[in-house]
């Protein structure tokens, strides 16, 4: 659930005996495949697409208003300038929202344009990283990711210095 804290991530419980197919496992697998979907093309290892066409995906801790971290996935999209946050994650973070007064925007994985529900300032960091980052995110309903970071924010925050692969794509 989106409102559960990160908890202790370093414990390894060991392997379970044998693979068990469950509806939950299938749902999670489908969710992973949807993360790689870009403008109707499924980009995963089986697709044998050039890696340069794939978005970068990072584990990040998003911080609630009480400074409790929530572990989520952040997608960096090189065709998007704005940052976007899923409305369910925004609500779980319990951070203030401001009115969005701009035009409808195009969103990766959706056809047509949509109007954001508002805009928020959110803070995050990467696990085991001392640096904290803050940016403005547009709140969107029905997107296929937790958080999307646009290229302008990658440049503004200097994130390309942390990952040379990002620098090669900017």
Coordinates of C-alpha atoms in Angstrom, one line a residue:
X1 CA 0.0 0.0 0.0
X2 CA 1.1 3.5 -0.7
X3 CA 0.8 4.8 2.9
X4 CA 3.1 2.2 4.4
X5 CA 6.6 3.3 5.5
X6 CA 9.6 1.8 3.9
X7 CA 10.6 -0.3 6.9
X8 CA 13.7 -2.4 7.1
X9 CA 14.8 -3.2 3.6
X10 CA 18.1 -4.9 4.5
X11 CA 16.7 -8.2 5.9
X12 CA 16.9 -11.2 3.6
X13 CA 14.3 -13.8 4.4
X14 CA 15.8 -16.5 2.2
X15 CA 14.3 -18.2 -0.8
X16 CA 11.0 -19.9 -0.6
X17 CA 10.7 -23.5 -1.8
X18 CA 9.6 -23.4 -5.4
X19 CA 7.8 -20.9 -7.5
X20 CA 4.1 -20.3 -6.8
X21 CA 1.9 -18.6 -9.3
X22 CA -0.5 -16.2 -7.6
X23 CA -2.8 -13.5 -8.8
X24 CA -0.8 -11.0 -6.7
X25 CA 2.4 -12.1 -8.5
X26 CA 0.7 -11.8 -11.9
X27 CA -0.6 -8.3 -11.0
X28 CA 2.9 -7.2 -10.0
X29 CA 4.4 -8.6 -13.1
X30 CA 1.8 -6.7 -15.2
X31 CA 2.6 -3.6 -13.3
X32 CA 6.3 -4.0 -14.1
X33 CA 5.6 -4.4 -17.8
X34 CA 3.4 -1.3 -17.7
X35 CA 6.3 0.7 -16.3
X36 CA 8.3 -0.1 -19.5
X37 CA 5.5 0.9 -21.8
X38 CA 6.3 4.1 -23.7
X39 CA 3.9 5.5 -26.3
X40 CA 2.4 2.1 -27.0
X41 CA 5.7 0.2 -27.3
X42 CA 6.5 -2.4 -24.7
X43 CA 10.1 -2.0 -23.8
X44 CA 11.4 -5.0 -21.8
X45 CA 14.3 -7.5 -22.3
X46 CA 12.2 -9.7 -24.6
X47 CA 11.5 -6.8 -27.0
X48 CA 15.3 -6.6 -27.8
X49 CA 15.0 -2.8 -28.2
X50 CA 18.0 -0.6 -28.0
X51 CA 18.7 0.3 -24.3
X52 CA 19.0 4.0 -25.4
X53 CA 15.2 4.0 -26.0
X54 CA 14.3 2.9 -22.5
X55 CA 13.5 5.2 -19.6
X56 CA 15.7 5.0 -16.5
X57 CA 14.0 3.6 -13.4
X58 CA 15.3 4.3 -9.9
X59 CA 14.2 3.3 -6.4
X60 CA 13.5 6.5 -4.4
X61 CA 12.3 7.4 -1.0
X62 CA 9.5 9.9 -1.2
X63 CA 8.9 11.8 2.0
X64 CA 5.6 12.4 3.7
X65 CA 4.7 15.6 5.4
X66 CA 5.8 14.0 8.7
X67 CA 9.2 13.1 7.1
X68 CA 8.3 9.4 7.0
X69 CA 9.9 7.8 3.8
X70 CA 7.8 5.8 1.3
X71 CA 9.8 3.6 -1.1
X72 CA 8.6 4.1 -4.7
X73 CA 9.9 3.9 -8.3
X74 CA 10.9 7.0 -10.2
X75 CA 11.0 7.0 -14.0
X76 CA 13.2 9.4 -15.9
X77 CA 11.6 10.2 -19.3
X78 CA 13.8 11.9 -21.9
X79 CA 10.8 13.1 -23.9
X80 CA 9.1 14.9 -21.0
X81 CA 10.1 18.3 -19.5
X82 CA 7.7 18.3 -16.5
X83 CA 7.7 16.1 -13.4
X84 CA 4.5 14.1 -12.6
X85 CA 3.3 12.3 -9.5
X86 CA 0.5 9.8 -9.3
X87 CA -2.5 11.2 -7.4
X88 CA -2.6 8.2 -5.0
X89 CA 1.0 8.8 -4.0
X90 CA 0.4 12.5 -3.6
X91 CA -2.4 11.7 -1.2
X92 CA -0.3 9.2 0.7
X93 CA 2.4 11.9 1.1
X94 CA -0.1 14.2 2.7
X95 CA 1.6 17.3 1.3
X96 CA -0.1 20.6 0.3
X97 CA -1.4 21.0 -3.3
X98 CA -1.6 24.2 -5.3
X99 CA -3.9 25.0 -8.2
X100 CA -2.7 24.2 -11.7
X101 CA -3.6 26.9 -14.1
X102 CA -1.8 25.7 -17.3
X103 CA -3.0 24.0 -20.4
X104 CA -3.7 20.2 -20.6
X105 CA -0.5 18.2 -21.0
X106 CA 0.6 15.0 -22.9
X107 CA 1.5 12.2 -20.5
X108 CA 3.7 9.1 -21.4
X109 CA 1.5 6.0 -21.7
X110 CA -1.8 8.0 -22.2
X111 CA -3.4 9.1 -25.4
X112 CA -4.5 12.7 -25.8
X113 CA -3.9 15.4 -23.3
X114 CA -5.1 15.7 -19.7
X115 CA -5.3 18.5 -17.2
X116 CA -3.3 18.0 -13.9
X117 CA -5.3 18.0 -10.7
X118 CA -2.8 20.4 -9.2
X119 CA 0.9 20.8 -8.4
X120 CA 3.0 19.9 -5.4
X121 CA 6.5 20.3 -4.1
X122 CA 7.9 16.9 -3.1
X123 CA 11.1 15.8 -1.5
X124 CA 12.9 12.5 -2.2
X125 CA 16.3 10.8 -2.1
X126 CA 17.7 7.6 -3.3
X127 CA 18.2 4.8 -0.7
X128 CA 21.6 4.9 1.0
X129 CA 22.2 8.5 -0.4
X130 CA 22.7 11.5 1.8
X131 CA 21.5 14.0 -0.8
X132 CA 17.8 15.1 -0.7
X133 CA 16.1 16.6 -3.7
X134 CA 13.0 18.7 -4.0
X135 CA 11.0 19.5 -7.2
X136 CA 7.6 20.6 -8.4
X137 CA 5.4 17.8 -9.6
X138 CA 2.1 17.9 -11.5
X139 CA -0.5 15.6 -9.9
X140 CA -2.1 13.3 -12.4
X141 CA -4.8 10.6 -12.1
X142 CA -4.5 7.3 -13.9
X143 CA -0.8 7.4 -14.9
X144 CA 1.2 4.1 -15.0
X145 CA 4.0 5.2 -12.7
X146 CA 4.5 6.5 -9.2
X147 CA 6.8 9.4 -10.1
X148 CA 8.1 10.7 -13.4
X149 CA 11.1 13.1 -13.5
X150 CA 11.4 15.3 -16.6
X151 CA 14.7 16.2 -18.2
X152 CA 14.6 19.9 -17.1
X153 CA 14.6 18.8 -13.5
X154 CA 17.4 16.2 -14.1
X155 CA 19.5 19.1 -15.5
X156 CA 18.4 21.6 -12.8
X157 CA 19.3 19.3 -9.9
X158 CA 22.5 18.1 -11.6
X159 CA 21.3 14.4 -11.3
X160 CA 23.3 13.6 -14.5
X161 CA 26.5 13.9 -12.4
X162 CA 25.3 11.0 -10.2
X163 CA 24.6 8.7 -13.2
X164 CA 26.8 9.0 -16.3
X165 CA 24.1 7.1 -18.3
X166 CA 21.7 10.1 -17.7
X167 CA 24.3 12.5 -18.9
X168 CA 24.7 10.6 -22.2
X169 CA 20.9 11.0 -22.9
X170 CA 20.5 14.7 -22.1

